[in-house]
Amino acid sequence: MSRVDLAKKRSSNQSRVLEKFPKGKIPALQVQLGKTHFINYAVYRKDMKYWQHFSAMDVKFNGKKVKGFGGDKEAMSETIRILLYESDEKFILQLNVNDFDDRIYLAKGFSMKSPAQVLSAIPRKDPTNMGRTTFEDQFEAPILRFKFERRYNALEHASYQNSGFEQHEIVAMQEAIDFQMDQYGARVTSVAMQASADSAGMAPPVPKKLLLNKPYWVIMKRKNSPRPYFILGVRNTAMMKAAD
């Protein structure tokens, strides 16, 4: 078999493998595959729907008008739990989703340099006294959407420590992330690709304005896990759509 035929066969085999993954295109590895290469794919996909979806509306973020959601009082009561509220400028919300073991947190007013401060404010177990919104409260959030691809150049040429694979090294590793958060819920897909080769009775409450109109954190984690599996710092409107 000629080299051209071998290349076509490898390309065809790779296409058949990619067809087995979830909907959406998986970027091809940016590497010329040889006879001694092998490829690893790892796909993580999570689709979380709110208990009750919100209404689409225009909102503001850092003074700019963008597409967003919120406003629906019944959806707020069903979906939002208030984990912490110090003021309209500092709060943490927990959004109820269809998977009872998953959590989505929205945190405003914390340092955006690192998620350490906000992570330390989120308890490992759900508090029994989380607050609920009232009819006078407001909630608004921007719709988020971004796709991100990253190549891990620092890992290229690293050798395996597994027995029997000492002569193999990583020749390419990259990751593609697709995230969306809107009035219906949040969806995140992460695809990691690696190619290796043989290298040898109280007063009425004051209405709260839970407006995510300034930089905030989106955090996703399993109910009893000490570590989140997704953290996003929303600092600007790059992942938002401008309102008309």
PDB file of C-alpha atoms in Angstrom, residues 17-26 41-46 188-191:
ATOM      1  CA  VAL A  17     -14.099   7.539  15.376  1.00  0.00           C
ATOM      2  CA  LEU A  18     -15.260  11.173  15.539  1.00  0.00           C
ATOM      3  CA  GLU A  19     -18.755  10.210  14.320  1.00  0.00           C
ATOM      4  CA  LYS A  20     -19.284   8.302  17.588  1.00  0.00           C
ATOM      5  CA  PHE A  21     -18.910  11.420  19.734  1.00  0.00           C
ATOM      6  CA  PRO A  22     -21.770  13.804  20.760  1.00  0.00           C
ATOM      7  CA  LYS A  23     -23.267  16.285  18.325  1.00  0.00           C
ATOM      8  CA  GLY A  24     -21.010  19.069  17.186  1.00  0.00           C
ATOM      9  CA  LYS A  25     -17.725  19.130  15.362  1.00  0.00           C
ATOM     10  CA  ILE A  26     -14.587  17.996  17.143  1.00  0.00           C
ATOM     11  CA  TYR A  41     -10.027  11.324  22.869  1.00  0.00           C
ATOM     12  CA  ALA A  42     -11.859  12.289  26.070  1.00  0.00           C
ATOM     13  CA  VAL A  43     -15.267  13.956  25.847  1.00  0.00           C
ATOM     14  CA  TYR A  44     -17.248  15.466  28.721  1.00  0.00           C
ATOM     15  CA  ARG A  45     -20.715  16.845  28.105  1.00  0.00           C
ATOM     16  CA  LYS A  46     -23.224  18.270  30.582  1.00  0.00           C
ATOM     17  CA  VAL A 188     -20.771  22.649  28.540  1.00  0.00           C
ATOM     18  CA  THR A 189     -18.821  20.289  26.298  1.00  0.00           C
ATOM     19  CA  SER A 190     -15.118  19.653  26.713  1.00  0.00           C
ATOM     20  CA  VAL A 191     -13.133  17.573  24.236  1.00  0.00           C
TER      21      VAL A 191
END
